Coordinates of C-alpha atoms in Angstrom, one line a residue:
Chain I
M1 CA 130.5 111.4 96.5
T2 CA 127.0 110.5 95.3
P3 CA 127.0 110.1 91.4
T4 CA 125.0 112.6 89.5
W5 CA 122.6 110.0 88.1
V6 CA 121.7 108.8 91.6
Q7 CA 121.0 112.4 92.6
L8 CA 118.7 112.8 89.5
A9 CA 116.9 109.6 90.4
N10 CA 116.4 111.0 93.9
L11 CA 115.0 114.2 92.4
L12 CA 112.6 112.1 90.4
A13 CA 111.5 110.3 93.5
A14 CA 110.9 113.6 95.3
V15 CA 108.8 114.8 92.4
L16 CA 106.8 111.6 92.6
F17 CA 106.2 112.2 96.3
I18 CA 104.8 115.7 95.5
F19 CA 102.5 114.2 92.9
A20 CA 101.5 111.6 95.4
L21 CA 100.3 114.2 97.9
K22 CA 98.7 116.3 95.2
G23 CA 96.9 113.2 93.9
L24 CA 95.7 112.2 97.3
S25 CA 93.9 115.6 97.6
S26 CA 91.2 114.6 95.1
P27 CA 89.0 111.5 95.0
K28 CA 89.6 110.9 91.3
S29 CA 93.3 110.9 91.4
A30 CA 93.9 109.6 94.9
R31 CA 94.7 106.0 94.1
N32 CA 97.1 106.8 91.3
G33 CA 98.7 109.4 93.5
N34 CA 99.4 106.8 96.1
L35 CA 100.9 104.4 93.5
L36 CA 103.1 107.2 92.2
G37 CA 104.4 107.7 95.8
A38 CA 105.1 104.0 96.1
A39 CA 106.9 104.0 92.8
G40 CA 109.1 106.9 94.0
A41 CA 109.9 105.0 97.2
V42 CA 110.9 101.8 95.2
L43 CA 113.0 103.9 92.8
A44 CA 114.9 105.7 95.6
T45 CA 115.6 102.4 97.5
A46 CA 116.6 100.4 94.4
V47 CA 118.9 103.2 93.2
L48 CA 120.7 103.2 96.6
F49 CA 121.6 99.5 96.2
V50 CA 123.0 99.9 92.6
S51 CA 124.6 103.4 93.1
G52 CA 128.1 102.1 93.6
I53 CA 128.2 103.7 97.1
P54 CA 129.9 101.0 99.2
L55 CA 127.5 99.3 101.6
S56 CA 129.0 96.9 104.1
N57 CA 126.7 94.4 106.0
I58 CA 124.8 94.1 102.7
L59 CA 123.2 90.7 103.4
L60 CA 121.9 91.9 106.8
I61 CA 120.6 95.0 105.2
L62 CA 118.8 93.1 102.4
A63 CA 117.3 90.6 104.9
A64 CA 116.1 93.4 107.2
V65 CA 114.5 95.3 104.2
L66 CA 112.7 92.1 103.1
I67 CA 111.5 91.1 106.5
G68 CA 110.3 94.7 107.4
S69 CA 108.5 94.9 104.0
A70 CA 106.8 91.6 104.6
I71 CA 105.6 92.6 108.0
G72 CA 104.3 95.9 106.7
W73 CA 102.6 94.4 103.7
I74 CA 100.9 91.6 105.6
S75 CA 99.7 93.7 108.5
A76 CA 98.3 96.3 106.0
R77 CA 96.6 93.6 104.0
K78 CA 95.1 91.7 107.0
V79 CA 93.9 94.7 109.1
Q80 CA 90.1 95.2 109.5
M81 CA 89.1 98.5 108.1
T82 CA 87.7 99.5 111.4
Q83 CA 91.1 99.0 113.0
M84 CA 92.9 100.9 110.3
P85 CA 93.4 104.1 112.4
Q86 CA 95.5 102.4 115.0
L87 CA 97.6 100.7 112.3
V88 CA 98.4 104.1 110.8
A89 CA 99.3 105.3 114.3
L90 CA 101.6 102.3 114.6
F91 CA 103.3 102.8 111.2
N92 CA 103.8 106.4 112.1
G93 CA 105.4 105.4 115.4
V94 CA 107.9 103.0 113.9
G95 CA 108.8 105.6 111.3
G96 CA 109.6 108.1 114.1
G97 CA 111.6 105.3 115.9
A98 CA 113.6 104.6 112.7
A99 CA 114.5 108.3 112.3
A100 CA 115.6 108.5 116.0
L101 CA 117.8 105.3 115.6
V102 CA 119.3 106.7 112.4
A103 CA 120.4 109.8 114.2
V104 CA 121.7 107.8 117.1
I105 CA 123.8 105.6 114.8
E106 CA 125.1 108.7 112.9
Y107 CA 126.1 110.1 116.3
L108 CA 128.0 106.9 117.2
E109 CA 129.7 106.9 113.8
V110 CA 130.6 110.5 113.4
G111 CA 130.5 112.1 116.9
G112 CA 129.8 115.7 117.5
E113 CA 132.5 117.6 115.5
N114 CA 130.1 119.7 113.4
K115 CA 127.8 121.6 115.8
I116 CA 125.0 122.4 113.3
S117 CA 124.9 118.8 112.2
L118 CA 124.9 117.7 115.8
A119 CA 122.0 120.0 116.6
A120 CA 120.0 118.3 113.7
T121 CA 121.0 114.9 115.1
V122 CA 119.7 115.8 118.6
F123 CA 116.5 117.3 117.1
T124 CA 115.9 114.0 115.2
V125 CA 116.5 111.9 118.3
V126 CA 114.1 114.0 120.4
I127 CA 111.2 114.4 117.9
G128 CA 111.5 110.9 116.5
S129 CA 111.4 109.4 120.1
V130 CA 108.4 111.6 121.0
S131 CA 106.6 110.5 117.9
F132 CA 107.5 106.9 118.6
S133 CA 106.2 106.6 122.2
G134 CA 103.3 109.0 121.6
S135 CA 102.1 106.9 118.7
I136 CA 102.4 103.7 120.7
I137 CA 100.1 105.3 123.3
T138 CA 97.6 106.3 120.7
F139 CA 97.7 102.8 119.3
L140 CA 97.0 101.3 122.7
K141 CA 94.1 103.8 123.2
L142 CA 92.5 103.1 119.8
Q143 CA 93.0 99.3 120.2
E144 CA 91.4 99.7 123.6
L145 CA 94.3 97.9 125.3
M146 CA 94.1 100.9 127.6
T147 CA 91.3 103.3 128.5
S148 CA 90.4 105.8 125.8
R149 CA 89.5 108.3 128.5
P150 CA 91.9 111.1 129.3
V151 CA 94.5 109.7 131.8
I152 CA 95.1 112.3 134.4
I153 CA 98.3 111.9 136.3
P154 CA 98.5 113.7 139.7
A155 CA 100.2 117.0 139.1
G156 CA 100.6 115.8 135.5
K157 CA 100.9 119.3 134.2
W158 CA 103.9 120.0 136.3
V159 CA 105.5 116.6 135.6
T160 CA 105.1 117.1 131.9
M161 CA 106.5 120.6 132.1
L162 CA 109.4 119.3 134.1
V163 CA 110.2 116.5 131.7
A164 CA 109.9 119.0 128.7
A165 CA 112.2 121.4 130.4
L166 CA 114.8 118.7 131.2
T167 CA 114.5 117.5 127.6
V168 CA 115.3 120.9 126.2
V169 CA 118.2 121.4 128.7
G170 CA 119.5 118.0 127.9
A171 CA 119.4 118.7 124.2
V172 CA 121.3 121.9 124.5
W173 CA 123.8 120.4 126.8
L174 CA 124.4 117.5 124.5
V175 CA 125.1 119.9 121.6
I176 CA 127.6 121.9 123.7
S177 CA 129.3 118.9 125.2
P178 CA 128.6 115.6 123.4
Q179 CA 128.6 112.7 125.7
I180 CA 127.1 109.3 125.1
W181 CA 125.3 108.9 128.5
L182 CA 123.7 112.3 127.9
L183 CA 122.4 110.9 124.5
V184 CA 120.9 107.9 126.3
A185 CA 119.3 110.1 129.0
L186 CA 117.8 112.4 126.3
L187 CA 116.4 109.4 124.5
V188 CA 114.7 108.2 127.7
L189 CA 113.4 111.7 128.5
S190 CA 112.0 112.1 125.0
L191 CA 110.2 108.8 125.2
I192 CA 108.7 109.7 128.5
F193 CA 107.6 113.1 127.2
G194 CA 105.9 111.5 124.2
M195 CA 103.8 109.3 126.6
L196 CA 103.0 112.2 128.9
F197 CA 102.0 114.3 125.9
V198 CA 99.4 111.8 124.7
L199 CA 98.1 110.2 127.9
P200 CA 95.8 113.1 128.8
V201 CA 94.2 113.3 125.4
G202 CA 90.6 112.1 125.3
G203 CA 89.5 109.4 122.9
A204 CA 87.7 111.6 120.4
D205 CA 90.8 113.8 120.0
V206 CA 93.2 111.0 119.3
P207 CA 93.0 111.3 115.5
I208 CA 94.2 114.9 115.7
V209 CA 97.1 113.7 117.8
I210 CA 98.0 111.0 115.2
S211 CA 98.0 113.6 112.5
L212 CA 100.2 115.9 114.6
L213 CA 102.7 113.1 115.4
N214 CA 102.7 112.3 111.7
A215 CA 103.9 115.8 111.1
F216 CA 106.5 115.3 113.9
T217 CA 107.9 112.2 112.3
G218 CA 108.1 114.1 108.9
L219 CA 110.2 116.8 110.6
S220 CA 112.5 114.3 112.3
V221 CA 113.0 112.5 108.9
A222 CA 113.8 115.9 107.3
A223 CA 116.3 116.6 110.1
S224 CA 117.9 113.2 109.6
G225 CA 118.2 114.1 106.0
Y226 CA 120.2 117.1 107.0
V227 CA 122.5 115.0 109.1
L228 CA 123.1 112.5 106.3
N229 CA 123.3 115.1 103.7
N230 CA 120.5 113.4 101.8
V231 CA 118.3 115.8 99.8
L232 CA 115.5 113.3 99.3
L233 CA 115.0 112.8 103.0
I234 CA 114.9 116.5 103.5
I235 CA 112.2 117.0 100.8
A236 CA 110.1 114.0 101.7
G237 CA 110.2 114.7 105.5
T238 CA 109.5 118.4 105.1
L239 CA 106.6 117.7 102.7
V240 CA 105.0 115.5 105.3
G241 CA 105.8 117.9 108.1
A242 CA 104.1 120.8 106.3
S243 CA 101.1 118.9 104.9
G244 CA 100.7 117.1 108.2
T245 CA 100.6 120.4 110.1
L246 CA 98.0 121.8 107.8
L247 CA 96.0 118.6 108.0
T248 CA 96.1 118.7 111.8
K249 CA 94.7 122.2 111.7
E250 CA 91.9 121.2 109.3
M251 CA 91.0 118.3 111.5
A252 CA 90.9 120.4 114.6
K253 CA 88.7 122.8 112.7
A254 CA 86.3 120.0 111.8
M255 CA 86.1 119.3 115.5
G256 CA 85.5 122.9 116.2
R257 CA 88.2 123.4 118.7
P258 CA 91.6 125.0 118.7
I259 CA 94.5 122.6 118.6
T260 CA 95.7 123.8 122.0
S261 CA 92.6 122.8 123.8
T262 CA 92.8 119.4 122.3
L263 CA 96.3 118.9 123.6
F264 CA 96.2 120.7 126.9
G265 CA 92.5 120.6 127.7
A266 CA 92.8 117.5 129.9
F267 CA 95.5 119.0 132.0
S268 CA 93.1 121.4 133.6
G269 CA 91.3 118.4 135.1
T270 CA 87.9 118.9 133.6
T271 CA 86.5 115.4 133.3
A272 CA 83.1 114.6 131.8
G273 CA 80.5 117.1 133.0
N274 CA 77.2 115.6 134.1
T275 CA 77.8 111.9 134.6
S276 CA 75.9 111.9 137.9
T277 CA 72.5 111.3 136.4
G278 CA 73.2 108.0 134.7
G279 CA 71.3 104.8 134.5
D280 CA 68.1 105.2 136.6
R281 CA 66.5 107.8 134.4
P282 CA 63.6 106.6 132.3
V283 CA 64.2 106.0 128.6
R284 CA 61.7 104.9 125.9
S285 CA 62.8 101.7 124.3
G286 CA 61.1 99.9 121.5
G287 CA 61.2 96.7 119.4
P288 CA 62.3 96.2 115.8
N289 CA 58.6 96.3 114.6
D290 CA 58.1 99.8 116.1
V291 CA 61.2 101.0 114.4
A292 CA 60.2 99.4 111.1
I293 CA 56.8 101.1 111.2
M294 CA 58.3 104.5 112.0
L295 CA 60.8 104.3 109.2
G296 CA 58.5 102.6 106.6
F297 CA 55.8 105.3 106.9
A298 CA 58.1 108.3 107.0
N299 CA 58.6 110.7 104.1
K300 CA 62.2 111.5 104.9
V301 CA 64.8 109.5 106.8
I302 CA 68.3 110.4 107.7
L303 CA 70.8 107.7 108.7
V304 CA 73.6 108.7 111.1
P305 CA 76.2 106.0 111.1
G306 CA 78.9 105.9 113.8
Y307 CA 81.8 103.8 114.8
G308 CA 79.5 101.3 116.5
L309 CA 78.1 100.4 113.1
A310 CA 81.5 99.6 111.8
V311 CA 82.4 97.5 114.8
A312 CA 79.3 95.4 114.3
Q313 CA 80.2 95.1 110.6
A314 CA 76.7 96.2 109.8
Q315 CA 77.4 98.7 106.9
G316 CA 76.0 96.2 104.4
T317 CA 72.8 95.7 106.4
L318 CA 72.3 99.4 106.8
R319 CA 72.6 99.8 103.1
E320 CA 70.0 97.0 102.6
L321 CA 67.7 99.0 104.9
A322 CA 68.3 102.1 103.0
D323 CA 67.6 100.4 99.7
L324 CA 64.3 98.9 101.1
L325 CA 63.2 102.4 102.2
T326 CA 64.1 104.0 98.9
E327 CA 62.0 101.3 97.2
R328 CA 59.1 102.3 99.3
G329 CA 59.5 105.9 98.2
V330 CA 61.1 107.2 101.4
E331 CA 63.8 109.8 100.9
V332 CA 67.0 108.5 102.5
D333 CA 70.3 110.2 103.1
Y334 CA 73.4 109.4 105.2
A335 CA 74.7 112.2 107.4
I336 CA 78.4 111.9 107.8
H337 CA 80.0 113.8 110.6
P338 CA 83.6 114.9 109.7
V339 CA 85.0 112.8 112.5
A340 CA 82.5 109.9 112.4
G341 CA 84.4 106.7 113.0
R342 CA 87.8 107.2 114.5
M343 CA 89.4 109.6 112.0
P344 CA 88.1 112.2 109.6
G345 CA 86.9 110.5 106.5
H346 CA 87.0 107.0 108.2
M347 CA 83.2 106.6 107.9
N348 CA 83.3 107.3 104.2
V349 CA 85.8 104.6 103.7
L350 CA 83.8 102.1 105.8
L351 CA 80.6 102.9 103.9
A352 CA 82.3 102.8 100.5
E353 CA 83.4 99.3 101.5
A354 CA 79.7 98.4 101.7
S355 CA 79.2 100.0 98.2
V356 CA 76.9 102.7 99.5
P357 CA 76.6 105.2 96.6
Y358 CA 78.9 108.1 97.1
E359 CA 76.1 110.6 96.3
Q360 CA 74.0 109.6 99.3
L361 CA 76.7 110.5 101.7
K362 CA 76.0 114.1 102.9
E363 CA 78.6 116.1 104.8
M364 CA 77.6 117.8 108.0
D365 CA 77.2 121.3 106.6
D366 CA 75.0 120.1 103.8
I367 CA 72.7 117.9 105.9
N368 CA 72.3 120.0 109.0
P369 CA 69.6 122.3 107.6
E370 CA 67.6 119.2 106.6
F371 CA 67.0 117.8 110.0
A372 CA 64.2 120.2 110.8
T373 CA 62.2 118.8 107.9
T374 CA 63.1 115.1 108.6
D375 CA 60.6 112.6 110.1
V376 CA 62.9 110.0 111.5
V377 CA 66.6 110.1 112.2
L378 CA 68.2 106.6 112.7
V379 CA 71.4 106.8 114.7
V380 CA 73.4 103.6 114.5
G381 CA 76.3 103.3 116.8
A382 CA 77.0 107.0 117.0
N383 CA 76.8 109.1 120.1
D384 CA 79.3 112.0 120.6
V385 CA 78.7 113.5 117.2
V386 CA 75.0 114.0 117.9
N387 CA 75.4 115.1 121.5
P388 CA 73.9 118.5 122.1
A389 CA 76.2 118.9 125.1
A390 CA 78.7 120.1 122.5
R391 CA 76.5 123.2 122.0
T392 CA 75.4 123.8 125.6
D393 CA 77.5 122.3 128.3
K394 CA 80.7 124.3 128.7
S395 CA 82.2 121.7 131.0
A396 CA 81.9 118.8 128.5
P397 CA 85.1 117.8 126.8
I398 CA 83.4 118.0 123.4
Y399 CA 82.1 121.5 124.0
G400 CA 82.4 123.5 120.8
M401 CA 82.5 120.6 118.4
P402 CA 80.1 121.0 115.6
I403 CA 77.4 118.3 115.8
L404 CA 74.7 116.8 113.6
N405 CA 71.5 118.5 114.7
V406 CA 69.5 115.3 115.1
D407 CA 67.6 116.8 118.0
Q408 CA 65.7 119.0 115.5
A409 CA 64.1 116.0 113.7
Q410 CA 60.5 114.9 114.5
Q411 CA 61.7 111.6 115.9
V412 CA 65.0 110.0 116.7
V413 CA 65.8 106.3 116.9
F414 CA 69.0 105.1 118.5
L415 CA 70.4 101.6 117.9
K416 CA 72.6 101.0 120.9
R417 CA 74.2 98.1 122.7
S418 CA 73.7 99.7 126.1
M419 CA 73.4 103.0 127.9
R420 CA 77.2 103.2 128.1
P421 CA 78.3 106.7 127.0
G422 CA 80.3 107.2 123.8
F423 CA 84.0 107.3 123.1
A424 CA 84.4 110.7 124.8
G425 CA 82.5 109.4 127.9
I426 CA 79.7 112.0 128.2
E427 CA 76.1 111.5 128.9
N428 CA 73.8 112.3 125.9
E429 CA 70.6 114.2 126.8
I430 CA 68.8 113.2 123.6
L431 CA 68.6 109.6 124.8
Y432 CA 66.2 110.7 127.5
D433 CA 64.1 113.0 125.2
Q434 CA 60.4 112.2 124.6
K435 CA 60.8 111.9 120.9
T436 CA 63.6 109.4 121.2
M437 CA 63.2 105.7 120.9
L438 CA 66.0 103.2 121.8
L439 CA 66.5 99.8 120.3
F440 CA 69.0 97.9 122.3
G441 CA 71.2 95.2 120.9
D442 CA 74.1 94.5 118.5
A443 CA 73.8 96.9 115.6
K444 CA 73.9 94.2 112.9
D445 CA 71.4 92.0 114.8
S446 CA 69.0 95.0 115.3
L447 CA 69.3 96.2 111.7
N448 CA 68.5 92.6 110.4
K449 CA 65.4 92.5 112.6
V450 CA 64.3 95.9 111.4
V451 CA 64.9 94.9 107.8
S452 CA 62.8 91.7 108.1
A453 CA 60.1 93.6 109.9
L454 CA 60.1 96.2 107.1
K455 CA 59.7 93.5 104.5
N456 CA 56.6 92.2 106.2
L457 CA 55.0 95.6 106.5
Chain K
M1 CA 126.0 120.2 99.7
D2 CA 126.4 123.3 101.8
G3 CA 124.1 124.3 104.6
V4 CA 122.4 127.2 102.8
A5 CA 121.5 125.0 99.8
L6 CA 119.9 122.5 102.2
L7 CA 118.1 125.2 104.0
T8 CA 116.8 126.5 100.7
I9 CA 115.5 123.1 99.8
F10 CA 113.9 122.8 103.3
I11 CA 112.1 126.2 103.1
L12 CA 110.8 125.6 99.5
S13 CA 109.6 122.2 100.5
I14 CA 107.5 123.7 103.3
F15 CA 105.7 125.8 100.8
V16 CA 105.1 122.9 98.4
G17 CA 103.8 120.8 101.3
F18 CA 101.3 123.5 102.3
E19 CA 100.3 124.1 98.7
V20 CA 99.6 120.5 97.6
V21 CA 97.2 119.7 100.4
S22 CA 95.2 122.9 100.7
K23 CA 91.5 122.5 100.0
V24 CA 91.2 118.8 100.7
S25 CA 87.7 117.6 101.5
T26 CA 87.2 115.8 104.8
V27 CA 86.4 112.6 102.9
L28 CA 90.1 112.3 102.0
H29 CA 91.7 113.4 105.3
T30 CA 92.3 109.8 106.4
P31 CA 93.8 108.5 103.2
L32 CA 95.9 111.7 102.9
M33 CA 97.2 111.3 106.4
S34 CA 98.0 107.7 105.7
G35 CA 99.7 108.5 102.4
A36 CA 101.8 111.2 104.0
N37 CA 102.7 108.7 106.7
A38 CA 103.9 106.3 104.1
I39 CA 106.1 108.9 102.5
H40 CA 108.1 109.6 105.6
G41 CA 108.9 105.8 105.6
I42 CA 111.5 106.8 103.1
V43 CA 113.7 107.2 106.2
L44 CA 114.4 103.6 105.2
I45 CA 117.1 104.8 102.8
G46 CA 118.7 106.8 105.7
A47 CA 118.7 103.6 107.8
I48 CA 120.3 101.6 105.0
T49 CA 123.0 104.3 104.5
V50 CA 124.0 104.4 108.1
T51 CA 123.9 100.6 108.4
G52 CA 126.1 100.4 105.3
S53 CA 128.8 102.3 107.0
A54 CA 128.4 100.8 110.5
T55 CA 131.5 99.1 111.9
N56 CA 130.7 97.7 115.4
P57 CA 128.0 95.3 116.6
L58 CA 126.0 98.0 118.4
E59 CA 125.7 100.2 115.4
I60 CA 124.9 97.3 113.2
T61 CA 122.2 96.0 115.6
L62 CA 120.6 99.4 115.9
G63 CA 120.9 99.8 112.1
V64 CA 119.1 96.6 111.4
I65 CA 116.3 97.6 113.8
A66 CA 116.0 101.0 112.1
I67 CA 115.8 99.3 108.6
L68 CA 113.1 96.9 109.9
L69 CA 111.0 99.8 111.3
G70 CA 111.5 102.0 108.2
A71 CA 110.5 99.2 105.9
I72 CA 107.4 98.5 107.9
N73 CA 106.5 102.2 107.8
L74 CA 107.2 102.5 104.1
V75 CA 105.6 99.4 102.7
G76 CA 102.8 99.1 105.2
G77 CA 101.9 102.8 104.7
F78 CA 101.5 102.6 101.0
V79 CA 99.6 99.3 101.1
V80 CA 97.1 100.4 103.7
T81 CA 96.5 103.6 101.9
D82 CA 95.9 101.7 98.7
R83 CA 93.4 99.5 100.5
M84 CA 91.5 102.6 101.7
L85 CA 91.4 104.1 98.3
E86 CA 90.4 100.9 96.6
M87 CA 86.9 101.7 98.0
F88 CA 86.7 105.1 96.2
K89 CA 86.6 103.4 92.8
P90 CA 84.2 105.3 90.6
K91 CA 80.9 103.5 90.3
K92 CA 78.4 103.4 87.5
P93 CA 76.6 106.8 87.5
V94 CA 73.2 105.3 88.4
A95 CA 72.6 107.7 91.2
R96 CA 71.5 110.5 88.8
S97 CA 68.3 108.7 87.9
D98 CA 67.8 107.7 91.6
D99 CA 67.9 111.3 92.6
G100 CA 65.3 112.3 90.1
G101 CA 63.0 109.5 91.1
A102 CA 63.1 110.2 94.8
A103 CA 62.6 114.0 94.5

């Protein structure tokens, strides 16, 4: 059996994982926490190779570890920070896929003698596969390789329920009477269910789904640990399952909607409410000079950055604008919606990348009372998080999500590329308001023009 | 190890998992999710174990794929989390005086 010192090393790795999660919960200790987790992972993997437990195919194993590590390392290093959410989704998916494969191989090697162990194997296959295919769909949505809108399949609710029922029946049947074709069928059913589960989720809710699938992968890893009698896998998987579940709940709370409506809302067939009005309504558009004057002579300005800002790589230019305004004696704050960007906290990461002082970033609950006394709000590349439809329009997919109350400010300036609605695909009434001015163009380009106009003021 | 011992470990881990991430500010939701994501990449050692006892070509092939996927998850997860957190480096506390001046 496993030597005692190996078990102790695994225990140490498990403790390091706990410290990692604990550390990640506070800004000061986060980076060290993550490094502790990585150290735990290296320790556990290294110990496995020198433990004396016989490993056949050792060269293949080493080659696969090295190649996989290189792929992971390089893609994590190369990715643009704006595209980081989909990379996390992808990593989560491959983790789920790995857990499912481990369970399949264990089944092939051991068979279904022990029923409890077999049940854990089947659980791992199902949940791991759901996490795999679901994560791939979230990746495609975020990468915009497919539409980010909810995909409504005709009678999708019934199809999904049928597939879910078949999956459960198949799983039970497989435990009772283990047969290889049934395992393959179950694998396919689970993969289909994972896709059906994520397809109807709207773009803005995708982060919540990633977090949920992350918890799923954790649970499937824990179950695979039971199958393999490996305590470290049980602890690590369960930690992720539990913390991921809590995190999912927190995120859903930040969006102001119960998790069930996120996941099943689209099934009821409510698509974006009032899209009928559209393009022919008059809007007030202005030039960079108008915007510079409004901002330069204001007492108090709040900047609302959104994903569009990050896509245009304009965080640095926005900071330049903020610095200029501060020099002129204008009070400047950044209002950060909890789900600005594509994931909770994503915008903080993106602005920190542009060295925006941490202290100027105000969270939604702190900044919302300030809008009423603000002269100008500058919204750059954000839309859904300032859309009052979330307060008033019960048919809107974002109804109930807490928003930044920019409509209470004296004047609102939107930097937008076009009148195209935001990620959630809903018309925003503020755009047509009297006090709103629109400056069309690429965010970085527009900000540069405003900055140079401001310098000449 | 017997089933009850494993179940005990499982249940206690649930509580630890809930406890360590309670009261996290939204600022850190993304890095935390990413870090947790990296941790379940430890399924890599499960993949190595089953591949180490695989005997036929099908098992070995699936095992190698599982190892590749697990390693991508584990290494990529920790590296991308570190990149996110790189940006939370404590900066010089100049903001204090800024605050005073603006107000």
